[in-house]
Coordinates of C-alpha atoms in Angstrom, one line a residue:
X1 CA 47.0 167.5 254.9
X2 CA 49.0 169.7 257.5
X3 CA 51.3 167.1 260.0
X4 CA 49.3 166.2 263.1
X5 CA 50.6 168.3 266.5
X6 CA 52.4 167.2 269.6
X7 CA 51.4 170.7 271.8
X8 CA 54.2 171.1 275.1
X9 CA 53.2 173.3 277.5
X10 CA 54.9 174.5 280.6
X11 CA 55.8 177.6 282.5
X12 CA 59.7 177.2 282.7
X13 CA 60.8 178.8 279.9
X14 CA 64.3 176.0 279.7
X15 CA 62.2 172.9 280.4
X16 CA 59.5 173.9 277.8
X17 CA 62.8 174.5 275.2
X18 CA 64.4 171.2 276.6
X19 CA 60.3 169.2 276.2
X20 CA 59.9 170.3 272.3
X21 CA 64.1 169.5 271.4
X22 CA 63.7 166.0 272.1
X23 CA 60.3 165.7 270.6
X24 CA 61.4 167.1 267.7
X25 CA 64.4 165.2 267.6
X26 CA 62.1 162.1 267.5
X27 CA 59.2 162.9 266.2
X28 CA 59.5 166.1 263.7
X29 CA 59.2 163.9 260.9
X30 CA 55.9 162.6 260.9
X31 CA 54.2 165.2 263.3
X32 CA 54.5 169.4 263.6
X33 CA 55.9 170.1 267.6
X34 CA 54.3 173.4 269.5
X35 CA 54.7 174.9 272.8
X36 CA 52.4 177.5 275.2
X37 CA 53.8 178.6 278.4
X38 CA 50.3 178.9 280.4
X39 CA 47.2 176.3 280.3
X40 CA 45.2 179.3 279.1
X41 CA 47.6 180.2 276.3
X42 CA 47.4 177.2 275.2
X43 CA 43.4 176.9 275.7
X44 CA 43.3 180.0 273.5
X45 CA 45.8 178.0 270.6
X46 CA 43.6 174.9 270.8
X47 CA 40.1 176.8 269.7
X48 CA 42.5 178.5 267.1
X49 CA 43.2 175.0 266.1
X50 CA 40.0 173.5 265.8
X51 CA 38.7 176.4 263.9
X52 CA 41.5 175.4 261.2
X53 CA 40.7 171.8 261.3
X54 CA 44.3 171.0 262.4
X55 CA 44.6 167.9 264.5
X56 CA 46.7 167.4 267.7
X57 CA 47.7 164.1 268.8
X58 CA 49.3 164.3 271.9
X59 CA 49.1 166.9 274.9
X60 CA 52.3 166.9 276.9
X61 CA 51.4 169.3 280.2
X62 CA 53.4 170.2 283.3
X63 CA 51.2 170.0 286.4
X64 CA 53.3 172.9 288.5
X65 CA 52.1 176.4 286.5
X66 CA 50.5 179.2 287.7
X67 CA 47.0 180.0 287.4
X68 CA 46.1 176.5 285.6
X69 CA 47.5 173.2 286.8
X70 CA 48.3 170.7 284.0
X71 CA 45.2 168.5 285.4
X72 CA 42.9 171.3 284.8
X73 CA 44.3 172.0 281.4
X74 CA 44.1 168.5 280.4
X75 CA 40.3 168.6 281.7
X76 CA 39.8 171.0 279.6
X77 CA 41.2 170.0 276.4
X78 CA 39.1 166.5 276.6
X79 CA 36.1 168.4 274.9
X80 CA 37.6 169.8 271.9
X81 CA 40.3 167.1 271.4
X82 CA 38.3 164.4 272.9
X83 CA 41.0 161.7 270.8
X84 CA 44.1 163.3 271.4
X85 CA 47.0 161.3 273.8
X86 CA 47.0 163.4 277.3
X87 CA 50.3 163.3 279.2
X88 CA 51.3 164.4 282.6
X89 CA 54.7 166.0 283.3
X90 CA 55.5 165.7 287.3
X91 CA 58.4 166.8 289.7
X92 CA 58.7 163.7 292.0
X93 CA 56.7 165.1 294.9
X94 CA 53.5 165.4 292.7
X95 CA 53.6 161.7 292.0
X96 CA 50.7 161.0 294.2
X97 CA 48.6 163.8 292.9
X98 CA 49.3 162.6 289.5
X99 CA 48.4 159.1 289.5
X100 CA 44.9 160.4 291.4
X101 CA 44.6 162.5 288.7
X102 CA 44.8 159.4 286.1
X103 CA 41.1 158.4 287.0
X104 CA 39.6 162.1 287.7
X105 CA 41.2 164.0 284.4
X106 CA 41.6 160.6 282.1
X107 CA 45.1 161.3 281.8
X108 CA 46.7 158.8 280.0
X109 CA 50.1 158.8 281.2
X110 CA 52.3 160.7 283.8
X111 CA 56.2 161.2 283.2
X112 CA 58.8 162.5 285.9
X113 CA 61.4 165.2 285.3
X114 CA 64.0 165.0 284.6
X115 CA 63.5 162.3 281.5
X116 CA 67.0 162.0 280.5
X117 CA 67.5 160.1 278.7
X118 CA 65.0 160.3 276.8
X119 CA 65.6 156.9 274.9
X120 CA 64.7 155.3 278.0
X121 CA 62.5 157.2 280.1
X122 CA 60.1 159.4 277.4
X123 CA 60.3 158.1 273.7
X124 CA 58.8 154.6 274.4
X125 CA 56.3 156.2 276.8
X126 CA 55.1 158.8 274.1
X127 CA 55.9 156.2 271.3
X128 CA 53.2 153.8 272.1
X129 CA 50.8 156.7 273.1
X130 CA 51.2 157.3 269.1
X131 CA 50.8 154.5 267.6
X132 CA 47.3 154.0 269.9
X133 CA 46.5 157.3 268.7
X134 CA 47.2 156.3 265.0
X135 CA 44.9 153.0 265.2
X136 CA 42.5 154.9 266.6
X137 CA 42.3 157.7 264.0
X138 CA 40.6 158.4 261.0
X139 CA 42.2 161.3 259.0
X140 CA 38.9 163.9 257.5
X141 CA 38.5 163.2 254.2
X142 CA 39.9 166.2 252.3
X143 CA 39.7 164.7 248.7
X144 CA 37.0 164.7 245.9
X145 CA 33.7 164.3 247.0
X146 CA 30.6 163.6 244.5
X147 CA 26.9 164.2 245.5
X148 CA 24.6 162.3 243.7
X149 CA 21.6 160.2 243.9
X150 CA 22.2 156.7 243.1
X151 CA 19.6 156.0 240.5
X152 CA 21.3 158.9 238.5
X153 CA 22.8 158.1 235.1
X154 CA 24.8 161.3 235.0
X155 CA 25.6 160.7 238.9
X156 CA 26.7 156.7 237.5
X157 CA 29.1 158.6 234.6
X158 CA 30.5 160.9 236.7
X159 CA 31.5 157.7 239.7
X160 CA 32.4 155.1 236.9
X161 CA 35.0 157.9 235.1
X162 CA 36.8 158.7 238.5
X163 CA 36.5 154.8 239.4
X164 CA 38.2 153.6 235.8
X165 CA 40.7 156.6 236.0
X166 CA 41.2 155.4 239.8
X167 CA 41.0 158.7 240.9
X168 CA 39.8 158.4 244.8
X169 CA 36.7 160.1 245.7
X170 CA 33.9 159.8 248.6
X171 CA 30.2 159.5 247.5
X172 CA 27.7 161.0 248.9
X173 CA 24.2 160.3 248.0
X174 CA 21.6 162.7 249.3
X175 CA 19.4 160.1 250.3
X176 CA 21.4 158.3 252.5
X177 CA 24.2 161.1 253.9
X178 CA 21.9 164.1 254.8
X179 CA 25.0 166.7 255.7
X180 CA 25.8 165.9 251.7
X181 CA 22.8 169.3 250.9
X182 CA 24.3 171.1 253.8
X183 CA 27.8 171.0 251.7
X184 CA 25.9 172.4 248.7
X185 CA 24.1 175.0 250.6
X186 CA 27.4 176.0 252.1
X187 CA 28.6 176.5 248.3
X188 CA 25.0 178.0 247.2
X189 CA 24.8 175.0 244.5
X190 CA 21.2 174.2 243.6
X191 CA 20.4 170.5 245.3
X192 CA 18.6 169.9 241.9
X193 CA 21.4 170.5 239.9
X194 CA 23.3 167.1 240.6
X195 CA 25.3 165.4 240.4
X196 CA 28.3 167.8 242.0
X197 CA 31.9 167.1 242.4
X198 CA 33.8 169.1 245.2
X199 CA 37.4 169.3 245.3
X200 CA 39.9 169.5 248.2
X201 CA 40.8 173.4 246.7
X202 CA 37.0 174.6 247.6
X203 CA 36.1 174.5 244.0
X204 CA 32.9 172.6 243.1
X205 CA 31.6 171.0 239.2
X206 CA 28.1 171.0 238.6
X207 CA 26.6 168.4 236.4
X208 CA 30.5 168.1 234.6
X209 CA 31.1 166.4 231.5
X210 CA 34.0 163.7 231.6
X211 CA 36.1 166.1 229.6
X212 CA 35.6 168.5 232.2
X213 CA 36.7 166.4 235.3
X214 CA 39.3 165.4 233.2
X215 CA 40.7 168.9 233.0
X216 CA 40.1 170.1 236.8
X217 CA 42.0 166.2 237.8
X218 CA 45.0 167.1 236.1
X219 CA 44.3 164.7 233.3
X220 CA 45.4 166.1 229.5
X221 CA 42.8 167.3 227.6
X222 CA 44.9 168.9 225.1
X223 CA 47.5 167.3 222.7
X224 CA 51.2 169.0 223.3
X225 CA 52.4 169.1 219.6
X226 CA 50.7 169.2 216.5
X227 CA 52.2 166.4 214.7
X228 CA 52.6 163.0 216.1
X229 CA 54.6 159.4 213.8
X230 CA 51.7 157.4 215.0
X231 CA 48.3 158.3 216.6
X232 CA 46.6 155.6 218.4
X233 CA 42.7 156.0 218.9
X234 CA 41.5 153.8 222.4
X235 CA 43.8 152.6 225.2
X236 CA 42.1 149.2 225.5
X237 CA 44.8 146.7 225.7
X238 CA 45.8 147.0 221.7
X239 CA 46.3 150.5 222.1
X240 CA 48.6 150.1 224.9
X241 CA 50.3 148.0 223.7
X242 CA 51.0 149.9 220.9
X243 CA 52.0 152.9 222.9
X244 CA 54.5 151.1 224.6
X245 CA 56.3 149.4 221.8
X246 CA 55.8 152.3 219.9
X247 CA 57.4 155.1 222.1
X248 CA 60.0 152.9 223.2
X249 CA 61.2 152.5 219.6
X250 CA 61.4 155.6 219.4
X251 CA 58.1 157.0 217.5
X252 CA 56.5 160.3 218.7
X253 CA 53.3 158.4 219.7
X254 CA 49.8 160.1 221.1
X255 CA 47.2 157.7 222.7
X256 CA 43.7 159.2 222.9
X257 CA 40.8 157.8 224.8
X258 CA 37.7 159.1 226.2
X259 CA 37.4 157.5 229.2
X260 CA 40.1 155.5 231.3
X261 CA 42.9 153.2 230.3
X262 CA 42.5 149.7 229.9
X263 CA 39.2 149.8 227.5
X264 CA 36.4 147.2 228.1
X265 CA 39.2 144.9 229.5
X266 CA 39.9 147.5 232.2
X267 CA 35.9 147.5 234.2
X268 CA 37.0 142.9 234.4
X269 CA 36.9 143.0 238.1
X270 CA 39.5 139.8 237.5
X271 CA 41.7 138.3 235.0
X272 CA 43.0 135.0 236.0
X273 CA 44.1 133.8 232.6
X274 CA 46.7 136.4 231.5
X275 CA 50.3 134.7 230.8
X276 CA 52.8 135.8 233.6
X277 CA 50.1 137.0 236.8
X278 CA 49.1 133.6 238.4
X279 CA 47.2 135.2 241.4
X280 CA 45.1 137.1 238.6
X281 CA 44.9 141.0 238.6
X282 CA 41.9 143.4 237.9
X283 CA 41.6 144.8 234.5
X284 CA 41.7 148.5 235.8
X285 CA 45.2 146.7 237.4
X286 CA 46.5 146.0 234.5
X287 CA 45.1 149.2 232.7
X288 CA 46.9 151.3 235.2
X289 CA 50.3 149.1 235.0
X290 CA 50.4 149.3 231.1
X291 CA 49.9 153.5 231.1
X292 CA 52.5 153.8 233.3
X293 CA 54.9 151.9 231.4
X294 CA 53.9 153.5 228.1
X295 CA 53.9 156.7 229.9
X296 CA 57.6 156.2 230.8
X297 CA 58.8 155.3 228.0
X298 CA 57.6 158.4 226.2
X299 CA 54.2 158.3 224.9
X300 CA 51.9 160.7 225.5
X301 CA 47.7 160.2 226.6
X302 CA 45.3 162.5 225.8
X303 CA 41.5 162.1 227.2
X304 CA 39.5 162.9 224.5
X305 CA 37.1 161.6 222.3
X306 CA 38.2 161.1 218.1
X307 CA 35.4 161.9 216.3
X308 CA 36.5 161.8 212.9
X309 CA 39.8 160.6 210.8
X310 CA 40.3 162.3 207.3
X311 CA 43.2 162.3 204.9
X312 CA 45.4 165.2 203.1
X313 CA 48.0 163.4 201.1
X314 CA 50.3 160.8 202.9
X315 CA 48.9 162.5 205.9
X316 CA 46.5 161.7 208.5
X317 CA 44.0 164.5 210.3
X318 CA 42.5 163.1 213.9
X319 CA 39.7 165.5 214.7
X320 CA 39.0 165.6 218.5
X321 CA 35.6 166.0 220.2
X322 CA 36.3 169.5 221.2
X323 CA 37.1 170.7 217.4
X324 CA 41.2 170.5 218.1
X325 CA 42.7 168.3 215.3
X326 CA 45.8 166.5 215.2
X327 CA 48.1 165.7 212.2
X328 CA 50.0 162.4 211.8
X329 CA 52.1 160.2 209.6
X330 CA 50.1 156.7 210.5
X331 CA 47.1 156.2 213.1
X332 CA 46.0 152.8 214.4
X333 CA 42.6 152.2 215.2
X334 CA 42.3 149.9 218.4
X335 CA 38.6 151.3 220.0
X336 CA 37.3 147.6 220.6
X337 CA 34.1 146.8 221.7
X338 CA 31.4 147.9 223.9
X339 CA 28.6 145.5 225.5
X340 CA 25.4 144.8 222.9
X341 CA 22.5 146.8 224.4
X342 CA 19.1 144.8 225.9
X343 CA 16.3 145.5 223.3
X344 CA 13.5 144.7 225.6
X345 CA 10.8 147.1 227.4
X346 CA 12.4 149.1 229.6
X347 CA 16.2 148.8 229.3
X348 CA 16.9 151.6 227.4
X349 CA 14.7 154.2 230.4
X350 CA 16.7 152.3 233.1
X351 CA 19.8 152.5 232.1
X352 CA 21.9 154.1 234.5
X353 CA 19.2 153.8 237.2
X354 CA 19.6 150.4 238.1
X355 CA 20.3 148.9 234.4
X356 CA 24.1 148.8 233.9
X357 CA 26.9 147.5 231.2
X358 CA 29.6 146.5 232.9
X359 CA 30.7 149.1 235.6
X360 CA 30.9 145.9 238.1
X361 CA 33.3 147.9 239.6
X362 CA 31.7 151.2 240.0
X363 CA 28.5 149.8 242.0
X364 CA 29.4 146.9 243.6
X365 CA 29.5 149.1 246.7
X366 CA 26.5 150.2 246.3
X367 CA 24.5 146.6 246.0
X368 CA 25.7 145.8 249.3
X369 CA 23.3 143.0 251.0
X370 CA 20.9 143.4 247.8
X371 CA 20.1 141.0 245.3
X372 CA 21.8 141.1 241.6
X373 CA 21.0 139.8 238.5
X374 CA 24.0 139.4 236.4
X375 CA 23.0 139.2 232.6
X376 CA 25.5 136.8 230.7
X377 CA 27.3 133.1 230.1
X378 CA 30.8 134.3 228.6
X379 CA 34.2 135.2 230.9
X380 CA 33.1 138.6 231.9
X381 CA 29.6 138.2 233.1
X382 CA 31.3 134.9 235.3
X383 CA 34.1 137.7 236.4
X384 CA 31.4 140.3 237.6
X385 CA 29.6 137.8 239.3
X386 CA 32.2 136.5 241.2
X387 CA 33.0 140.4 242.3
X388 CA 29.5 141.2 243.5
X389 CA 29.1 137.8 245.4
X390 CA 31.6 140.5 247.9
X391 CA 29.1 142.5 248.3
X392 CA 25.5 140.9 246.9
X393 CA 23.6 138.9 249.5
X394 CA 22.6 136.7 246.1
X395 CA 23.9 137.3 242.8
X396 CA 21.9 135.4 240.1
X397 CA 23.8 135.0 237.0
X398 CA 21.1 134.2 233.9
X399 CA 22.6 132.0 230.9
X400 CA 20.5 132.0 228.0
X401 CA 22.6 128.6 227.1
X402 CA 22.0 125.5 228.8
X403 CA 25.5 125.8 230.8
X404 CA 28.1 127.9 231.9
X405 CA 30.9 126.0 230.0
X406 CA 29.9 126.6 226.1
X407 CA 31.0 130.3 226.6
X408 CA 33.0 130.3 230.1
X409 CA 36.5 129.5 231.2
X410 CA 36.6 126.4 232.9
X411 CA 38.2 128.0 235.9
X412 CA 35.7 130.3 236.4
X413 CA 33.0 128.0 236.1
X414 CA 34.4 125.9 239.0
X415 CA 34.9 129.2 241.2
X416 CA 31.2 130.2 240.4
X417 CA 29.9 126.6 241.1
X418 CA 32.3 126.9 244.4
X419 CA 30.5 130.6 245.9
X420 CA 27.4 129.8 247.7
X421 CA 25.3 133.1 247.1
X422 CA 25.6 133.0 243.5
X423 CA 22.8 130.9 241.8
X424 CA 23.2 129.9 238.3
X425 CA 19.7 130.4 236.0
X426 CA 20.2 128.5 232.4
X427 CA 18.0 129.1 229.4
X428 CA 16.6 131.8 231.3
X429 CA 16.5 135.3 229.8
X430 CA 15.0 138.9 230.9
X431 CA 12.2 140.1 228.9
X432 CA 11.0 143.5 230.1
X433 CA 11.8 145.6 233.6
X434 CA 9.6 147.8 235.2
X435 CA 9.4 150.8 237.8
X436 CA 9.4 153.9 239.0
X437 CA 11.9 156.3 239.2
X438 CA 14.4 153.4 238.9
X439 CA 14.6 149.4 238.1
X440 CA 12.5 147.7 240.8
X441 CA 11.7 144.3 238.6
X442 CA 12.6 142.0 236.2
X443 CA 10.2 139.6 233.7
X444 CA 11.9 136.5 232.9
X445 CA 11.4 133.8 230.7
X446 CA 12.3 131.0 232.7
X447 CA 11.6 127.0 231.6
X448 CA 8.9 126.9 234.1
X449 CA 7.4 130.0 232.0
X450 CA 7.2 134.1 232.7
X451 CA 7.7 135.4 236.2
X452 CA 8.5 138.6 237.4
X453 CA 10.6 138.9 240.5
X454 CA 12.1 142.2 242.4
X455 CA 15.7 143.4 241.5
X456 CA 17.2 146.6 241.5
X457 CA 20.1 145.8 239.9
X458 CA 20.8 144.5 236.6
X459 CA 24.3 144.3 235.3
X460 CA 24.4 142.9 231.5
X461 CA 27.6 141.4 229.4
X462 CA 25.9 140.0 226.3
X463 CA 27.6 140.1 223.2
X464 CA 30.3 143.0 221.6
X465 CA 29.4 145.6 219.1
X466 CA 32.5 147.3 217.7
X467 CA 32.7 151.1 218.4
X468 CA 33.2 152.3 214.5
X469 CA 30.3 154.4 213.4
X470 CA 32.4 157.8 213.5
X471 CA 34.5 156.1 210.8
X472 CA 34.8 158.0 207.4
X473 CA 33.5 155.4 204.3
X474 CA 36.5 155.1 203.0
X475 CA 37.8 152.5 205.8
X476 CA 35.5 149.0 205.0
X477 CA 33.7 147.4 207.7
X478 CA 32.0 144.3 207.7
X479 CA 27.9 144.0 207.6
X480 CA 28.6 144.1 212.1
X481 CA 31.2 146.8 211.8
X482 CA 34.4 145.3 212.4
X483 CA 37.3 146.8 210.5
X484 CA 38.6 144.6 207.5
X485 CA 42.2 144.7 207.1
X486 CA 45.0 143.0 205.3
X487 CA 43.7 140.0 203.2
X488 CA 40.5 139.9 204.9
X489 CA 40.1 142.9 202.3
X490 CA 40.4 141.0 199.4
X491 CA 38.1 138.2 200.7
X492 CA 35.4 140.8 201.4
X493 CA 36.1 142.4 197.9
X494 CA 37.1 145.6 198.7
X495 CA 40.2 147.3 196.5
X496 CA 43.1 148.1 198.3
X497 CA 44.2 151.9 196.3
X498 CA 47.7 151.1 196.0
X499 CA 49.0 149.5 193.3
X500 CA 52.3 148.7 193.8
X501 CA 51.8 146.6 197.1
X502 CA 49.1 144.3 199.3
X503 CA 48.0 145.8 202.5
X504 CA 50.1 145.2 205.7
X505 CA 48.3 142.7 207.8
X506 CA 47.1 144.8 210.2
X507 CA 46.1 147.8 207.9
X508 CA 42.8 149.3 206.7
X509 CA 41.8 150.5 202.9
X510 CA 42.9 152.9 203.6
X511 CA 47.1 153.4 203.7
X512 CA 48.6 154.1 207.2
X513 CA 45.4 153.7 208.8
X514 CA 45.6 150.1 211.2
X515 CA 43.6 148.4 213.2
X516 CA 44.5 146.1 216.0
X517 CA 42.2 144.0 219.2
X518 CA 38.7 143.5 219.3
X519 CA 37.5 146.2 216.8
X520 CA 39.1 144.0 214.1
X521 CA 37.3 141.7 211.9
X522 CA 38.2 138.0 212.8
X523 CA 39.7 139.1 216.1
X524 CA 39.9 136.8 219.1
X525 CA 38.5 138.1 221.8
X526 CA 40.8 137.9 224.3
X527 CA 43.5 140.4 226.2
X528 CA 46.7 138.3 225.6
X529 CA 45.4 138.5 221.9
X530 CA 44.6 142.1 221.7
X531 CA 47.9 143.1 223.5
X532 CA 49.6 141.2 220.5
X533 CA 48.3 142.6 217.7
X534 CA 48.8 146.3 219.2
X535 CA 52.7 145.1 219.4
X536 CA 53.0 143.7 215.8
X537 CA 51.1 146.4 214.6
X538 CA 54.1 149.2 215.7
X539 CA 55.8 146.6 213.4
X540 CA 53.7 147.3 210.2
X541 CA 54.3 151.2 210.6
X542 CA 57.5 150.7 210.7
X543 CA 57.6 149.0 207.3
X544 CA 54.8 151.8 205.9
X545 CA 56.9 154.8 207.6
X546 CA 60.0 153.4 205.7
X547 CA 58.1 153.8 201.8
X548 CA 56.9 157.5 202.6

């Protein structure tokens, strides 16, 4: 965004030179200095202005100049600057006329020449004018800008990918922000064809696919080399981890994830158990700390989606979602988990539009002074309840258990018990949801029996299915499909093919393929746990890069 202007103007052609040297002196840093030697030239530079969108923030006028005074110019200004700093420069004898001018013209300060030195007698003056202009100020929003209903679940992908990828962007739902179709118009984009993403640059995506936004944001879609030492497949914690212990001993390592960094950890609105952060940090925090560390030290992050892993020799082929393939000596499998989906009538037509997993973060905003049902009795459900007790005028959080502490950290249980608009519902389920165009109630199974109640909101975090169903045969899974790995092989009975050695502990049947966090069978679910096995596991390709 162009610097905001400080606009001199004055006849004398040396005062005018001396006025915009010492506010550039002062000033030239943070704000653009221009001059007009007339009230109507620089009447004429302020429509040219506004027509650009450029912003002045302080008028500095002599009164004395012919055909204008520095009152009437000042007057004048009010309507098309209305916020801007107005400033009086006087010759002693127009001291009286100034200050009447104060009330008439809303000038809001006169100076006397001469000003030397300035120090004393004009930078405090215009200093504080400033600063009340910068409190006062809100800068046009010139980044992304999404239009989208809200009980959209393409409008919902499109929000919770920029949110996880914290990637600023206003929203703008039709419904509520009107000037949102006068934006498409102005583009001649179809209002039926949402949701729409407009950039800063004038361009504009219509209905985008993540890959897409990806692209136009600057994120890499495309792997730089061909061949990688270690390709790791999700940036949940394990694959982070992995990234950074893998880069910084000195692997060529490629990360690849489809959505954001941080995985399933990284929509946990707060993590108060992690060794070394005592105040607690969000997971998208921590997400966003961990790429930039594995960034730095070398390894490289691609957002894609792997859609297949096959093998040619000691060598590893990672097919991406867009056909490009990859070629590597080991890859490490760390996708974790997703949320189990509600199999009851009417989850699967509201999801999206009112029925959510996870994404706590995305629509918190959005429930402001509603009432949420929170779906869930483990850490995460307690996290996301805790977040939208911000925003919710009542969260309810439904426990299928008989208490929060079977499945719950006990500090979260005493911070939940602590929050007056969140209302704990035990042995209490959801059996079926209903509406229109989007959730408007839930059916509960309650111990008083069924009732329905109104909700537009449901967020759910029940259970963990592993992501693995893109995996080739050849890479056992257990009867849930968690990956089996080191001994866990032989226990489930499945033959490792080499002969002359046991599988690594964290590797797969199938050689240089390994698995680490949640997605692993026998995992513990946790993020100190996950971020472990991602760091031992750079340990075990060491050891399998060293037989090839």
């Amino acid at each position: 965004m162009p610097k905001p202007i400080l606009f001199a103007i004055d006849d004398d052609v040396s005062v005018l030179e001396a006025v915009v040297q010492d506010l550039r002196r002062q000033y030239g840093q943070f704000y653009r200095i221009i001059r007009a030697a007339s009230g109507q030239a620089a009447l004429d530079t302020c429509t040219q202005l506004k027509e650009r969108n450029e912003v002045v923030a302080l008028f500095l006028s002599d009164q004395r100049m012919p055909g204008m005074t520095g009152v009437d110019l000042l007057q004048q200004v009010i309507p098309i600057y209305p916020d801007a700093k107005r400033v009086l420069l006087t010759a002693y004898a127009d001291t009286e006329a100034a200050i009447r001018a104060i009330n008439a013209a809303k000038i809001h300060y006169y100076l006397n020449k001469p000003w030397d030195p300035p120090e004393e007698k004009l930078y405090p003056v215009l200093s504080d004018l400033l600063e009340s202009w910068k409190q006062g100020y809100k800068a046009p929003f010139e980044g992304i800008r999404v239009i989208g209903p809200r009980w959209s679940p393409t409008d919902h992908a499109v929000r919770d990918f920029l949110s996880r990828n914290r990637i600023p962007y206003m929203w703008l739902n039709p419904q509520q922000n009107p000037e949102a179709l006068g934006l498409l118009r102005e583009k001649g984009i179809d209002d039926a064809k949402l949701p729409v993403i407009l950039f800063g640059d004038g361009t504009a995506l219509v209905q985008p696919s993540t890959t897409e936004i990806a692209s136009k944001v600057g994120l890499r879609t495309q792997a730089q080399q061909e061949f990688y030492d270690v390709v790791v497949v999700g940036a949940g914690p394990a694959g982070l981890a992995a990234g950074v212990y893998g880069a910084s001993e000195g692997l060529r390592t490629l990360v690849v994830e489809p959505v954001a960094p941080g995985g399933q950890a990284g929509s946990s609105s707060r993590i108060e158990n992690y060794l070394g952060f005592p105040e607690g940090l969000s997971g998208e925090e921590l997400g966003k700390r961990a790429y930039l560390q594995a960034n730095r030290l070398g390894a490289e992050f691609l957002t894609q989606r792997v859609t297949c892993i096959r093998n040619e020799g000691q060598y590893h082929i990672v097919m991406m979602e867009d056909g490009r393939e990859v070629t590597c000596h080991v890859c490490l499998i760390s996708t974790g988990v997703s949320y189990c989906m509600l199999d009851i009538p009417g989850a699967d037509r509201f999801t999206g539009a009112g029925v959510y997993y996870g994404a706590a973060q995305t629509e918190a905003h959005a429930c402001k002074d509603e009432i949420v049902y929170v779906i869930g009795g483990a850490n995460s459900a307690g996290q996301a309840a805790m977040h939208f007790s911000r925003y919710a005028a009542t969260v309810h959080l439904l426990v299928r258990g008989d208490s929060l502490e079977k499945g719950m950290s006990r500090y979260l249980v005493d911070q939940i018990e602590s929050t007056e608009n969140i209302i704990v519902e035990t042995n209490t389920e959801i059996v079926a949801m209903g509406g229109g165009e989007h959730l408007e109630c839930v059916t509960l199974l309650t111990p008083k029996g069924e009732e329905t109640r109104q909700a537009s909101s449901v967020f759910i975090f029940i259970g963990a299915a592993p992501k693995t169903d893109w995996l080739p045969r050849a890479i056992a899974v257990d009867n849930k499909g968690f990956i089996l790995a080191g001994p866990d092989l032989k226990i489930a009975g499945t033959q490792f093919p080499l002969k002359d050695r046991d599988p690594y502990l964290l590797e797969t049947s199938v050689p240089g393929v390994f698995v680490a966090g949640d997605v692993r069978h026998g995992s513990v679910k946790r993020c100190a746990s996950a971020v472990g096995e991602g760091s031992i596991a750079i340990q075990f390709v060491h050891q399998y890069l060293a037989t090839l």
